[in-house]
Amino acid sequence: MKKFIELTSTAVPLPIENVDTDQIIPARFLKATTREGFGDNLFCDWRYDANRQEKPDFVLNNPTYSGKILVGGKNFGCGSSREHAAWAIQDYGFDVVVSSFFADIFKGNALNNGLLPIQVSDAFLQNIFTEVARNPATQINVNLEAQTITLLSTGDQATFEINPYKKSCLLNGYDDIDFILNQREAVAAYEASQAG
Amino acid sequence: MGKTLVEKIWDAHVVKSDAGFPDILYIDTHFIHEVTSPQAFDGLRKRGLPVFRPKQTVATADHNVPTLHQDQPIKEELSRYQVDMLTKNCAEFGVELYGLGHPFQGIVHVIGPELGITLPGSTIVCGDSHTSTHGAFGCIAFGIGTSQVEQVLATQCLLQQRPKTMKIEVNGQLAAGVTAKDIILYIISKISAAGGTGYFIEYAGSTIESLSMEARMTICNMSIEMGARGGLIAPDQITFDYVKGREFAPKGEQWDAALEKWSKLYSDEDAAFDEVLTFDAADIEPMITYGTNPGMGMGISGHIPSRESQPLSEQPSFEKALDYMGIEADAPLLGKEIDYVFIGSCTNSRIEDLRQVAEFVYGKQKSPKVTAWIVPGSKQVEQQAIEEGLDKVFEAAGFQLREPGCSACLGMNEDKIPAGKYCVSTSNRNFEGRQGPNSRTFLASPLTAAAAAITGHITDVRAMMKENAYV
């Protein structure tokens, strides 16, 4: 898995609530059998019209905004369990998603791919939206070790929660399979206890 | 202090629990399908690992299959490739596959229960968020991503944080024309599309206890639509009667032993839930959604909320949803003309759903401007419908009975609702473009969907049932 340690980048604001995984990557693009290439269709129906022309009012088509941090509204990633949503966001070039609330499955999928979901308060989220709108060149620092997210233009900082195990996975690039494979004896013991 | 049902099942499946780490949870049954498994099998190949417990893994093709001419090769190249890939992977890794043409093929959450693979007290996962359906049997069942599919294939375990627990009680008698789908759409409309996030929900109360297994599955199915990982119902005689005698259910002495174990699957009276909500069945009318998430629902006789009734921060999203749907705040939905009706999906494609629709549409004729599709949940449901003569009833009423699959619920195959068109759908999601780019979805029960197909507009099924009674 891809490591994540620290990042300083500009951000792309998407101040919409309940961004579901069907918006992130519509079902008709789930026919691929590899993990790569989903970024081309990230937010496809918001990003392109029926003739695959870019819709100029969508933020990914606005050259003013760019960066490795996607900032979304409340309940980001709700809906389907498709991990393709996390792959699409990462494949497009984002390493961090910030929201005031994440849907469970999306959050897990993101963490399993080295895409860092950062949950902040509603107020801090608004703060980011305001600051990025005021100055799209605003740099944001994300430090996983310290669990902080900082608006470098104002110095505003928030801390974020992350499960300590998941944190160490991200910092070291380990995944859950590596972890469980090391626990084979415990699994065998459990199965034996059930068979009895 | 006693334990909740979720805690009992969870504790019985913990392989290891270390402070500071998620629990290692043992998975009894793993369902896989063509869309979320290919990258997981690839991962196994890269690591040089086999499927650890192939006999606890069951595969079917459902998300990406056509619902006409299933006896012929799939025309669409990418879909065919993906379905072929599942066949290849299952053969290589020794996993049982109920693929196209197999008498057990169907939507993964329909076939598990009907084959007796879904059993009370077990842990069940699948790379699909509606895995919560299996909770109707008193299971811990939840959807996972593809990395976790790989993890379960490799180890038969998952690393999981112990969830919070919520009890939702529904008590009292449902009115005529009000069904399980209306109960769950009502609950979601009350607690929002995110209200259950972080919880496993136990549904209880006299209304829930009176429901058939099919109806209970409809309820548990949509737990994810309020953000909950899973929902479950304590198994009882209705559960045991449903499971008994099914293809893979325990038989003979094993059945007796299983029943003994299953009879202990309930939340203790002194168990503490993190949250308890109570609803009265008498308050529930046929429901319909108006917006672009399942929380945006209302009683069918109601009006769409006003912009001002929404919290300030949510008003832009609310307006975006109404704009997408082409409807106005404060307006009623009754009488709104529609173009398509889709009866199917893992929420409402079981034999009971089809019987209910057949009974209602018998002797009636669909509106000529509506296209009405009925997509059974499985080959077995399709077969049973034909044996009971339901296909003739549907045909006479102008409804098309197709072959099993997920179909227009997510529009991965060719069953798409065209741009701008309105569909009353018995599925579970009304997200933008869910049923096809720029399609517009109203979620409702099979009865409400059938009524709309007949009249050509959104209709209160209760009024039509009264008419029937006078005939």
Short mmCIF file of C-alpha atoms in Angstrom, two decimals, chain A residues 16-18 20 22-23 27-28 30-35 38 45-46 74-75 78-84 87 101-102 104-105 109 112-113 163-165 175-181 183-184 186-187 190-191 194, chain B residues 12-13 15-16 20-22 24 26 35 39 47 49 53 64 76 79 81-82 85 127-129 143-148 150-151 155 157 159 161 194 197-198 229 293 313-314 317 320 410 412 429 431-432 434 437:
data_model
loop_
_atom_site.label_atom_id
_atom_site.label_comp_id
_atom_site.label_asym_id
_atom_site.label_seq_id
_atom_site.Cartn_x
_atom_site.Cartn_y
_atom_site.Cartn_z
CA ILE A 16 -21.73 19.68 -1.79
CA GLU A 17 -23.27 17.43 0.88
CA ASN A 18 -23.97 13.70 0.57
CA ASP A 20 -22.34 9.55 -3.03
CA ASP A 22 -22.33 6.89 -7.73
CA GLN A 23 -21.30 10.53 -8.32
CA ALA A 27 -21.70 2.27 -12.05
CA ARG A 28 -21.29 2.05 -15.80
CA LEU A 30 -17.18 -0.39 -12.93
CA LYS A 31 -16.66 -2.91 -15.72
CA ALA A 32 -12.89 -2.61 -15.54
CA THR A 33 -11.03 -5.51 -13.96
CA THR A 34 -7.94 -3.58 -12.84
CA ARG A 35 -7.51 -0.79 -10.28
CA PHE A 38 -10.68 5.34 -12.94
CA ASP A 45 -21.56 13.17 -14.86
CA TRP A 46 -20.76 16.43 -13.09
CA LYS A 74 -20.88 16.48 4.95
CA ASN A 75 -21.49 12.69 4.53
CA CYS A 78 -22.19 7.60 1.08
CA GLY A 79 -23.88 4.82 -0.86
CA SER A 80 -22.29 1.89 -2.60
CA SER A 81 -19.28 0.00 -1.19
CA ARG A 82 -17.41 0.30 -4.49
CA GLU A 83 -13.72 0.78 -3.70
CA HIS A 84 -13.50 2.13 -7.24
CA TRP A 87 -9.32 4.39 -6.58
CA PHE A 101 -18.38 13.59 8.02
CA PHE A 102 -17.51 10.44 6.05
CA ASP A 104 -18.13 4.31 6.92
CA ILE A 105 -17.35 2.07 3.97
CA ASN A 109 -11.75 1.85 1.54
CA ASN A 112 -6.97 0.66 2.74
CA ASN A 113 -5.51 2.47 -0.28
CA ASN A 163 -7.23 4.79 14.56
CA PRO A 164 -3.65 4.22 15.80
CA TYR A 165 -3.39 0.93 13.92
CA ASP A 175 -2.04 -3.34 4.80
CA ASP A 176 -4.54 -5.49 6.73
CA ILE A 177 -3.66 -8.66 4.87
CA ASP A 178 -0.03 -8.44 6.01
CA PHE A 179 -1.34 -8.04 9.56
CA ILE A 180 -3.76 -10.99 9.54
CA LEU A 181 -1.37 -13.32 7.72
CA GLN A 183 -1.96 -14.07 12.96
CA ARG A 184 -2.51 -17.40 11.19
CA ALA A 186 -4.88 -17.45 16.11
CA VAL A 187 -7.17 -18.05 13.12
CA TYR A 190 -10.41 -20.13 16.41
CA GLU A 191 -11.47 -22.56 13.68
CA GLN A 194 -15.59 -23.89 16.51
CA ALA B 12 -18.63 -15.36 19.14
CA HIS B 13 -16.59 -14.46 16.05
CA VAL B 15 -10.43 -14.42 16.69
CA LYS B 16 -8.28 -11.92 18.54
CA GLY B 20 -5.17 -0.41 20.22
CA PHE B 21 -6.03 -2.68 17.30
CA PRO B 22 -9.28 -3.47 15.52
CA ILE B 24 -9.89 -9.80 14.01
CA TYR B 26 -13.95 -14.43 11.63
CA VAL B 35 -17.85 -6.39 -10.26
CA GLN B 39 -8.99 -6.89 -8.47
CA ARG B 47 0.88 -12.31 -3.27
CA LEU B 49 -1.92 -16.85 -2.02
CA ARG B 53 -11.54 -21.25 2.74
CA ASN B 64 -23.50 -6.66 -14.87
CA GLU B 76 -21.54 -5.99 -24.49
CA SER B 79 -19.54 -6.92 -19.43
CA TYR B 81 -15.18 -9.95 -20.20
CA GLN B 82 -15.96 -9.16 -16.55
CA MET B 85 -13.24 -13.23 -15.58
CA GLY B 127 -18.35 -6.56 -1.78
CA ASP B 128 -21.72 -4.87 -1.94
CA SER B 129 -23.23 -2.43 0.52
CA GLY B 143 -20.72 -4.62 2.74
CA ILE B 144 -16.98 -4.33 2.17
CA GLY B 145 -14.60 -2.85 -0.39
CA THR B 146 -12.44 -4.84 -2.78
CA SER B 147 -9.29 -4.69 -0.57
CA GLN B 148 -11.38 -6.34 2.14
CA GLU B 150 -9.09 -9.80 -0.96
CA GLN B 151 -8.50 -9.90 2.78
CA THR B 155 -7.63 -15.12 5.49
CA CYS B 157 -11.07 -12.75 8.53
CA LEU B 159 -10.00 -6.33 10.82
CA GLN B 161 -13.75 -1.90 14.87
CA ALA B 194 -26.36 9.61 7.52
CA THR B 197 -23.44 5.91 10.44
CA GLY B 198 -21.19 3.96 12.79
CA ARG B 229 -23.05 -0.80 8.24
CA ASN B 293 -30.72 10.60 -1.51
CA SER B 313 -26.08 24.83 5.35
CA GLU B 314 -28.15 22.15 3.60
CA SER B 317 -27.78 20.71 -1.68
CA LYS B 320 -29.59 21.11 -6.31
CA LEU B 410 -27.76 0.69 -10.88
CA MET B 412 -24.64 -1.18 -15.19
CA ARG B 429 -31.04 4.48 -4.28
CA PHE B 431 -28.86 9.19 -6.42
CA GLU B 432 -28.29 11.40 -9.45
CA ARG B 434 -28.13 5.99 -10.50
CA PRO B 437 -27.13 9.33 -16.80
#
